[in-house]
Short mmCIF file of C-alpha atoms and ligand atoms in Angstrom, two decimals:
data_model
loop_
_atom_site.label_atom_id
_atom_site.label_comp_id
_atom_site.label_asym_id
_atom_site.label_seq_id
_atom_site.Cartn_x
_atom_site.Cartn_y
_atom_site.Cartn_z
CA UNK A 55 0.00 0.00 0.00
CA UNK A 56 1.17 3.65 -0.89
CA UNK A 57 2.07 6.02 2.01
CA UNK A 58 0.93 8.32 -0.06
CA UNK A 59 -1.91 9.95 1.39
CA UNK A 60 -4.29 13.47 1.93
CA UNK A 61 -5.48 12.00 5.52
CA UNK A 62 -4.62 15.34 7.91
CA UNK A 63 -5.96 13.27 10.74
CA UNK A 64 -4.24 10.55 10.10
CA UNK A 65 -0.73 13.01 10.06
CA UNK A 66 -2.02 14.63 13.08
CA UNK A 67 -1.97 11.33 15.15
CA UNK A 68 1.11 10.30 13.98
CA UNK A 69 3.23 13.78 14.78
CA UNK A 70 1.47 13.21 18.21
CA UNK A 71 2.84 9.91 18.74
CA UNK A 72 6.25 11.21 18.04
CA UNK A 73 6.45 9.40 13.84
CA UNK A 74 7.34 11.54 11.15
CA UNK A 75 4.87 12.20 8.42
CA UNK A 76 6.76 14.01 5.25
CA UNK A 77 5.02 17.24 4.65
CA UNK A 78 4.08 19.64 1.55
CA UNK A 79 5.42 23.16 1.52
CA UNK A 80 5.47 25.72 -1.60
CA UNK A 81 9.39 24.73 -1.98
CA UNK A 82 10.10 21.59 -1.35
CA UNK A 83 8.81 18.21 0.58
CA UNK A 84 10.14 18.23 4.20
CA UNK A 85 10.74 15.42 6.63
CA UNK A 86 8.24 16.51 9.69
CA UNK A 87 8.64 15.33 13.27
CA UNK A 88 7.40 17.47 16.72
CA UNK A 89 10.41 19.74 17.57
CA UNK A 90 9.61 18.88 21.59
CA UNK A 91 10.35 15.34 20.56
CA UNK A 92 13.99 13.88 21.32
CA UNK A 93 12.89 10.66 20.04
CA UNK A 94 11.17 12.34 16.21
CA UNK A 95 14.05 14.55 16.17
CA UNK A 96 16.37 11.53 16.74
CA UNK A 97 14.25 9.65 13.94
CA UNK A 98 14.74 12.86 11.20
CA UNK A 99 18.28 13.07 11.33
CA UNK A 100 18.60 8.95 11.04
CA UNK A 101 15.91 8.65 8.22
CA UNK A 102 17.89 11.42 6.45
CA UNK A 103 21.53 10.30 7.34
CA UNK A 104 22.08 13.79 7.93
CA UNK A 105 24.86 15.10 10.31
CA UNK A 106 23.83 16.20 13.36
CA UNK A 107 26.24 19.36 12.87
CA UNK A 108 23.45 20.23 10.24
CA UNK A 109 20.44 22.33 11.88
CA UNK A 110 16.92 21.87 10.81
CA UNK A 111 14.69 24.86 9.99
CA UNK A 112 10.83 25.06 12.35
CA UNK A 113 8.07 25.19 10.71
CA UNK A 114 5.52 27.68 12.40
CA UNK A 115 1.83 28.18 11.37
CA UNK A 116 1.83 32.11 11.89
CA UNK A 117 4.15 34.91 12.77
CA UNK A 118 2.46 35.01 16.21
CA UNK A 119 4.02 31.97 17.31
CA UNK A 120 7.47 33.45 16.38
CA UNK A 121 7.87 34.64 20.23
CA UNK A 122 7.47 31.46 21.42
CA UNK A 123 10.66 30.25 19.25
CA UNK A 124 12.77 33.35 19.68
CA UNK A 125 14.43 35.35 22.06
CA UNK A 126 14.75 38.46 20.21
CA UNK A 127 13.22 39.68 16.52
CA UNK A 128 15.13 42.43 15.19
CA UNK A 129 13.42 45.64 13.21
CA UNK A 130 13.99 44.53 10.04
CA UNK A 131 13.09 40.61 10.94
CA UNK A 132 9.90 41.98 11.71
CA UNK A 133 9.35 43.83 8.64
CA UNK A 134 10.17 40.66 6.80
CA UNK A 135 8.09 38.10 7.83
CA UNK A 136 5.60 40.59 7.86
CA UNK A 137 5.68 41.51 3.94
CA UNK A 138 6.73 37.42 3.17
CA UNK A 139 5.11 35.27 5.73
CA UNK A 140 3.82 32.61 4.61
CA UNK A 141 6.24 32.47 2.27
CA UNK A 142 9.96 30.80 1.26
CA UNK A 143 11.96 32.73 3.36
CA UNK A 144 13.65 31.58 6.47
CA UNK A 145 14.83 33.66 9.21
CA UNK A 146 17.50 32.77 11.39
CA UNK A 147 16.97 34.18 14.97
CA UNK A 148 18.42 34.17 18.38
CA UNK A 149 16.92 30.87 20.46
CA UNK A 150 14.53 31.04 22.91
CA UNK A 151 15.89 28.51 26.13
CA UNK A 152 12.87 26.11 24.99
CA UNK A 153 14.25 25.25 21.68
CA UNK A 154 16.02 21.99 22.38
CA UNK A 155 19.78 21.89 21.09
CA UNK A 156 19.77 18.49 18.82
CA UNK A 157 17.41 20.86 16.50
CA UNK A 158 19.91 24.13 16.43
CA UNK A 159 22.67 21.74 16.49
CA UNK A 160 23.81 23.50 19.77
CA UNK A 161 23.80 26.80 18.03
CA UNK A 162 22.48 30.00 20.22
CA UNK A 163 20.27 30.48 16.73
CA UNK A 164 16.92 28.80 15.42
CA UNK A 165 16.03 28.56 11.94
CA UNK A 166 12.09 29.34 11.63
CA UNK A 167 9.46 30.14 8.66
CA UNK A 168 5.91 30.04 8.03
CA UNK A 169 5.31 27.92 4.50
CA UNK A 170 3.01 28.96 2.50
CA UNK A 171 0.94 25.91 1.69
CA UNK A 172 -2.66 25.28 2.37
CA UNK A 173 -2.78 21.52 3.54
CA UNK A 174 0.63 22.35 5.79
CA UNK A 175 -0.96 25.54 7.06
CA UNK A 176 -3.84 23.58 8.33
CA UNK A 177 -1.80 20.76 9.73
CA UNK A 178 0.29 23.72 11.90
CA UNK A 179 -2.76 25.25 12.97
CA UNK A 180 -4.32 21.45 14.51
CA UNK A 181 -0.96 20.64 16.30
CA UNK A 182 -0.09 21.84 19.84
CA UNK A 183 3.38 21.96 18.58
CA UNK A 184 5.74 23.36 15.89
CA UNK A 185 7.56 20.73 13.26
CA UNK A 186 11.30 21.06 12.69
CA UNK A 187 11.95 19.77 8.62
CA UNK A 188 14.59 19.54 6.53
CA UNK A 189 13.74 18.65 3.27
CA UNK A 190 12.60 15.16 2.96
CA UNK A 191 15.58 13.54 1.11
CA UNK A 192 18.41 11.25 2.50
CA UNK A 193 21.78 13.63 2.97
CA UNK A 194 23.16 14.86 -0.21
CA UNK A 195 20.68 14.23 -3.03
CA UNK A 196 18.03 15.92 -4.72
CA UNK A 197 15.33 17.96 -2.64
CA UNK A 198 11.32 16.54 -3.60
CA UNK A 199 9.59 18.35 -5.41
CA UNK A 200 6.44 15.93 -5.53
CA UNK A 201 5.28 13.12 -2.96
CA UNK A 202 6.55 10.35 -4.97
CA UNK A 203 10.14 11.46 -4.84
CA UNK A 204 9.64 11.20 -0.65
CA UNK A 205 7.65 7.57 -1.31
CA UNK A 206 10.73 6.86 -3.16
CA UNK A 207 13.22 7.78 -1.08
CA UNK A 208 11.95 6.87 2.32
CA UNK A 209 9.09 4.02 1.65
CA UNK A 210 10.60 1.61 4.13
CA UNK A 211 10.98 4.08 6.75
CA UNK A 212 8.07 6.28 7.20
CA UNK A 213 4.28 5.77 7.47
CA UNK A 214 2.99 8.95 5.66
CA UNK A 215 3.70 11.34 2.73
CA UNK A 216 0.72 13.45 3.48
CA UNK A 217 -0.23 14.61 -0.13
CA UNK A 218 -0.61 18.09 -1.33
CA UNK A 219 0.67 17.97 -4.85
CA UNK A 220 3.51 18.99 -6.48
CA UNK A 221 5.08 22.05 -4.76
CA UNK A 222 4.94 25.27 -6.52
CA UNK A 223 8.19 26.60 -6.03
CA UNK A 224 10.41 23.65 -6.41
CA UNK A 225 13.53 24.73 -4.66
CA UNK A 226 14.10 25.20 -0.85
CA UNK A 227 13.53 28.55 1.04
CA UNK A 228 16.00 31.57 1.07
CA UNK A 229 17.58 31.64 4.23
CA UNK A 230 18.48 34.63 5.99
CA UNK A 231 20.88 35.66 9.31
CA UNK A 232 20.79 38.74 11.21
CA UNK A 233 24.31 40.23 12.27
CA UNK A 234 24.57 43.17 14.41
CA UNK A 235 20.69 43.41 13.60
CA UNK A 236 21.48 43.82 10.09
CA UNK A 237 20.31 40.80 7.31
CA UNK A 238 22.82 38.47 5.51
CA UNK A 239 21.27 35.85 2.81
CA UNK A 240 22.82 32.48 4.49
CA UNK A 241 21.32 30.83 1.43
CA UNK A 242 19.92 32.04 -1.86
CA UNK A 243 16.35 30.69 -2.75
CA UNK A 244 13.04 30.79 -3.88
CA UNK A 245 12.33 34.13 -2.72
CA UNK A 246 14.58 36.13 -5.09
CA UNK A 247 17.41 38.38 -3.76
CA UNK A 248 16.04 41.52 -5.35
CA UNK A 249 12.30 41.47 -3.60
CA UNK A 250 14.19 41.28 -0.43
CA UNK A 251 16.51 44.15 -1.26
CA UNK A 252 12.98 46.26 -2.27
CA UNK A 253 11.86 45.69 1.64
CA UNK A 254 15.11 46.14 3.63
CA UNK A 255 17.31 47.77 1.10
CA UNK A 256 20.56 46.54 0.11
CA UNK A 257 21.87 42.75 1.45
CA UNK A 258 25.31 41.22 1.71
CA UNK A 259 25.48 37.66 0.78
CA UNK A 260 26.91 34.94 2.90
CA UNK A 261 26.05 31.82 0.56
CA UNK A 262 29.41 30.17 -0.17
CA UNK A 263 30.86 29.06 3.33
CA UNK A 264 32.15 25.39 2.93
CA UNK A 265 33.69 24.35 6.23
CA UNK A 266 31.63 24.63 8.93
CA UNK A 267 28.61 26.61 7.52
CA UNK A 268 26.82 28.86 8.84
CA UNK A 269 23.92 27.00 6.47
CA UNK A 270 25.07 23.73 5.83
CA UNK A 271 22.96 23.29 2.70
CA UNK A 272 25.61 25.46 1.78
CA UNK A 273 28.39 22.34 1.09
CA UNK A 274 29.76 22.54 -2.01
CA UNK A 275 28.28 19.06 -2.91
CA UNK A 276 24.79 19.14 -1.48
CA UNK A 277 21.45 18.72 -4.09
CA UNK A 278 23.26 16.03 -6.45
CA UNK A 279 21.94 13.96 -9.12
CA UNK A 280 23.85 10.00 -9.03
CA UNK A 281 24.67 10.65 -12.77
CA UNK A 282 27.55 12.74 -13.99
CA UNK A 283 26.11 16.66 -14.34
CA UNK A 284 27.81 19.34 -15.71
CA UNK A 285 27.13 23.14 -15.75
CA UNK A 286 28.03 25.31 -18.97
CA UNK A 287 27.25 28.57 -20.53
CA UNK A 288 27.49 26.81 -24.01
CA UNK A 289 25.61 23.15 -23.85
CA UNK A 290 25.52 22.77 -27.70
CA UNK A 291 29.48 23.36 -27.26
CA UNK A 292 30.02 20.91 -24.18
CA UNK A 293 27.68 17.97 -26.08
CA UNK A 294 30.71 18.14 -28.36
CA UNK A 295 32.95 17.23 -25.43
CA UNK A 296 31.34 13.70 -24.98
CA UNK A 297 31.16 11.92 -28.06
CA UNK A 298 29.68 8.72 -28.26
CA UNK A 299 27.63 8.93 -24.77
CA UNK A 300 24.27 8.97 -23.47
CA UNK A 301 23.77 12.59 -23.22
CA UNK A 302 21.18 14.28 -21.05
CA UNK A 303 20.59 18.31 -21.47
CA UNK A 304 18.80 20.59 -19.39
CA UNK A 305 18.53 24.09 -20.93
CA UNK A 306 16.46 27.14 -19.89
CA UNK A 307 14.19 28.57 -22.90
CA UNK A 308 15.71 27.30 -26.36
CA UNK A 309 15.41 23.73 -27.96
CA UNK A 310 18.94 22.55 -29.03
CA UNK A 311 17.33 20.14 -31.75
CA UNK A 312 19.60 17.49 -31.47
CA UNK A 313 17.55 14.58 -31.47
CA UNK A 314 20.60 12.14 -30.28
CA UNK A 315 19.88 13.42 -26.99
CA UNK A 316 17.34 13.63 -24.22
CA UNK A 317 16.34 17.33 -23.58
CA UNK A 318 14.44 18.65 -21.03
CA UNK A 319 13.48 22.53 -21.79
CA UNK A 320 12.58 24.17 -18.13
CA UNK A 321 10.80 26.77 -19.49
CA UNK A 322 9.50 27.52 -23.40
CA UNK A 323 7.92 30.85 -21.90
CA UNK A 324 11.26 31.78 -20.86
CA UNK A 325 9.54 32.32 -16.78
CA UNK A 326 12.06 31.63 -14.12
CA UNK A 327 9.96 30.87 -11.44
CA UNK A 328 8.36 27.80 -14.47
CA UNK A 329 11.96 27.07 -14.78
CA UNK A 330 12.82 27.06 -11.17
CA UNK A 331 9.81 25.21 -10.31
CA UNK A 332 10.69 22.38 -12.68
CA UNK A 333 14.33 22.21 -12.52
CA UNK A 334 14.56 19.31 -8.80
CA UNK A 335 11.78 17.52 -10.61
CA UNK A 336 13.42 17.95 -14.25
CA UNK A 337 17.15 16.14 -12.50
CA UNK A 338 14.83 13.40 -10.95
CA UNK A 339 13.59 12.75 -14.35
CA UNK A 340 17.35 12.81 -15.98
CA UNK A 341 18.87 11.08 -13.55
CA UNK A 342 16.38 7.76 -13.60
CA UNK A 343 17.67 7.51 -17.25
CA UNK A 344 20.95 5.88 -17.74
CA UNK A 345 22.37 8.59 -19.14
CA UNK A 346 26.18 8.90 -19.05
CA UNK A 347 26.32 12.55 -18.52
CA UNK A 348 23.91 15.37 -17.93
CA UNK A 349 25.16 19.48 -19.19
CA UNK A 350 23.31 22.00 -17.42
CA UNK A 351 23.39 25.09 -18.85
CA UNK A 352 23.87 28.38 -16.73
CA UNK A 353 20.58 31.16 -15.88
CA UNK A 354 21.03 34.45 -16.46
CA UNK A 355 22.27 35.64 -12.67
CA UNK A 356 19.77 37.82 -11.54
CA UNK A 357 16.31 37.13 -9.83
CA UNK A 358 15.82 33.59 -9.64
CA UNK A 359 18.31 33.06 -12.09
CA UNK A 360 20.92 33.61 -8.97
CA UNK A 361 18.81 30.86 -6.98
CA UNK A 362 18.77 28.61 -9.70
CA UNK A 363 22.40 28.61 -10.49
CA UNK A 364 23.61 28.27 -6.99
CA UNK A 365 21.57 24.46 -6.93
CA UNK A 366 22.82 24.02 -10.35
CA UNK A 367 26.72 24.39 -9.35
CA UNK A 368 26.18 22.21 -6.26
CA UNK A 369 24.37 19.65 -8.39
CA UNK A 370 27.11 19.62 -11.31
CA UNK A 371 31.14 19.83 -12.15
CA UNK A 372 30.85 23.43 -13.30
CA UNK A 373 33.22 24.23 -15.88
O1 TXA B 1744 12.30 25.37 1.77
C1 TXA B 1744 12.86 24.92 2.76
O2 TXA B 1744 13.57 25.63 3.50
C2 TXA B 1744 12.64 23.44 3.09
C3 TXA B 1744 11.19 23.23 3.47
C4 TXA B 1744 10.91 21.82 3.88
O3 TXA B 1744 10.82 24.16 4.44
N1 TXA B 1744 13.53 23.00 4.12
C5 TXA B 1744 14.86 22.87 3.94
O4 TXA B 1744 15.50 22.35 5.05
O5 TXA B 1744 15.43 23.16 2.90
P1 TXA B 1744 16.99 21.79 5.03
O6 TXA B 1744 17.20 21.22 6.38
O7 TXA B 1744 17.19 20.90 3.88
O8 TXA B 1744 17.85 23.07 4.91
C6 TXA B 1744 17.87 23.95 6.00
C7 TXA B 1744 19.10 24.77 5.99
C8 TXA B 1744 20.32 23.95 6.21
O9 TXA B 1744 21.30 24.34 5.27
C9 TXA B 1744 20.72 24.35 7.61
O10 TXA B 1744 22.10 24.33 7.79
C10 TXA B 1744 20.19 25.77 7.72
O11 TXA B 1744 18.98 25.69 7.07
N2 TXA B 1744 19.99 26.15 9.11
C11 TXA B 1744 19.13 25.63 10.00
N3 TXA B 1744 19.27 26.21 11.20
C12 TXA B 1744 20.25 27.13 11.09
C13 TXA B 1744 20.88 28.03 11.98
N4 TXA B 1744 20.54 28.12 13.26
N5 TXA B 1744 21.85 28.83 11.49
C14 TXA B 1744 22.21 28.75 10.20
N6 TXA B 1744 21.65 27.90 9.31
C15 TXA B 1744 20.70 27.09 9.74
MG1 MG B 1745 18.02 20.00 2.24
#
């Protein structure tokens, strides 16, 4: 039987009884558990093989629960989550004493957002309790975009995918710090760079840190496809480089009509939020195919384009 399934009250019980259930947001699948739970905490970072160095976000169902996480909300925090909430953005904020340490990874900081997703929303609003979740992959491959990628990945080890469809956004939450009250983008996402700027003017960006990150998703290597990926301005050029292979290409807008290859086009409307949206699902798809190789080619680097070429370089050999 699937563990697929729309049954809130059925995700309810479980999260209450300390299981995981893997939950919808606008960005990406995450891996839910209670974040008052040692033992569902325990159970995420397992089910994920993830380090325990590597902290997991809270999920919240509404900015007035945010006091009740955090010690302190800067001005400009405020002003955030009160233009994006619900939303992909992800503040990191001073701890309140409650938040246990296996979830901050005994930082003095908790990571915290509101998603934006209907069936998620309503699940946050029936629990007594917030839900820590990373993204619902196992540590180091692609982030789900759709509730068969979880069933995939983690059929033998959870009970429930709750269903709500395949997430709008497609690639994880931007994440961002506060120093000396100020805002620093820990990681580029799916809330682009320059709406943020429009709120709280100007923003330094803290996004490549590979030793110790601040965000961890931040390691060089993170959202990776099994097959060899590369990442080019030129695809039709790099196709040249691999003669005689299976050859996978995932370009933005324009077809390279080569029919010895497989091509995914992200977007024939040339929208970066269609392109963005598709692109997790679009390496899923490439990477079940045997291919020998799969060339990337590069975004434009501004609005999402930024977001999506950060995933792409951590997904690929960039050349
Ligand atoms: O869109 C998203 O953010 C998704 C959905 C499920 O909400 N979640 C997600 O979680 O991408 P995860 O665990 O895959 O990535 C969370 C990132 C990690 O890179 C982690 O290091 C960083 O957030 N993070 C968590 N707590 C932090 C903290 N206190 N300081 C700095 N970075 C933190
Ligand atoms: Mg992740």
């Amino acid at each position: 039987m699937s563990i697929i399934s729309k049954d809130i009250q059925k995700a309810i019980q479980l999260l209450t009884d300390e299981q995981l259930v893997a939950i919808p947001t606008e960005t990406v699948y995450g891996l839910a558990g209670n974040i008052y739970s040692e033992k569902a905490i325990k159970s995420i970072f397992s089910t994920k093989k993830r380090p325990f160095f590597n902290p997991l976000i809270v999920h919240i169902s509404s900015i007035d629960v945010l006091a009740t996480i955090v010690a302190h909300i800067p001005k400009k925090a405020k002003l955030l989550a009160t233009t994006f909430w619900p939303g992909a953005m992800t503040l990191v904020l001073k701890k309140n004493a409650k938040i246990p340490d296996l979830i901050t990874a005994g930082k003095d900081t908790v990571a915290v957002r509101v998603p934006n997703h209907p069936v998620t929303l309503a699940l946050l609003k029936q629990l007594p309790f917030p839900l820590a979740a990373p993204s619902a992959n196992p540590f180091g491959s692609i982030s789900p975009t759709k509730p068969v990628h979880v069933a995939n990945y983690f059929k033998n080890d959870i009970q429930m995918v709750l269903d709500g469809g395949a997430c709008k956004n497609g690639i994880e939450s931007t994440i961002i710090g506060f120093e000396n009250e100020e805002p620093v983008i820990y990681r580029l996402g799916a809330l682009a760079l320059e709406d943020i700027e429009a709120v709280v003017g100007k923003i330094s960006i803290k996004n490549k840190k590979e030793n110790s990150p601040d965000a961890p998703g931040m390691l060089a290597r993170h959202y990776a496809p099994a097959t060899k990926t590369f990442l080019v301005d030129d695809v039709s050029l790099e196709v040249k480089n691999h003669p005689k292979k299976k050859i996978g290409v995932l370009v933005f807008k324009t077809s390279l009509n080569n029919k010895n290859l497989t091509e995914i086009i992200l977007s024939e409307n040339n929208s970066m939020q269609e392109a963005a949206s598709k692109l997790y699902t679009s390496l899923h798809v490439l990477d079940t195919l045997n291919l020998d190789v799969i060339i990337a080619e590069r975004f434009p680097d501004s609005g999402l384009g930024k977001s999506i070429n950060d995933r792409l370089q951590r997904a690929t050999f960039s050349l």
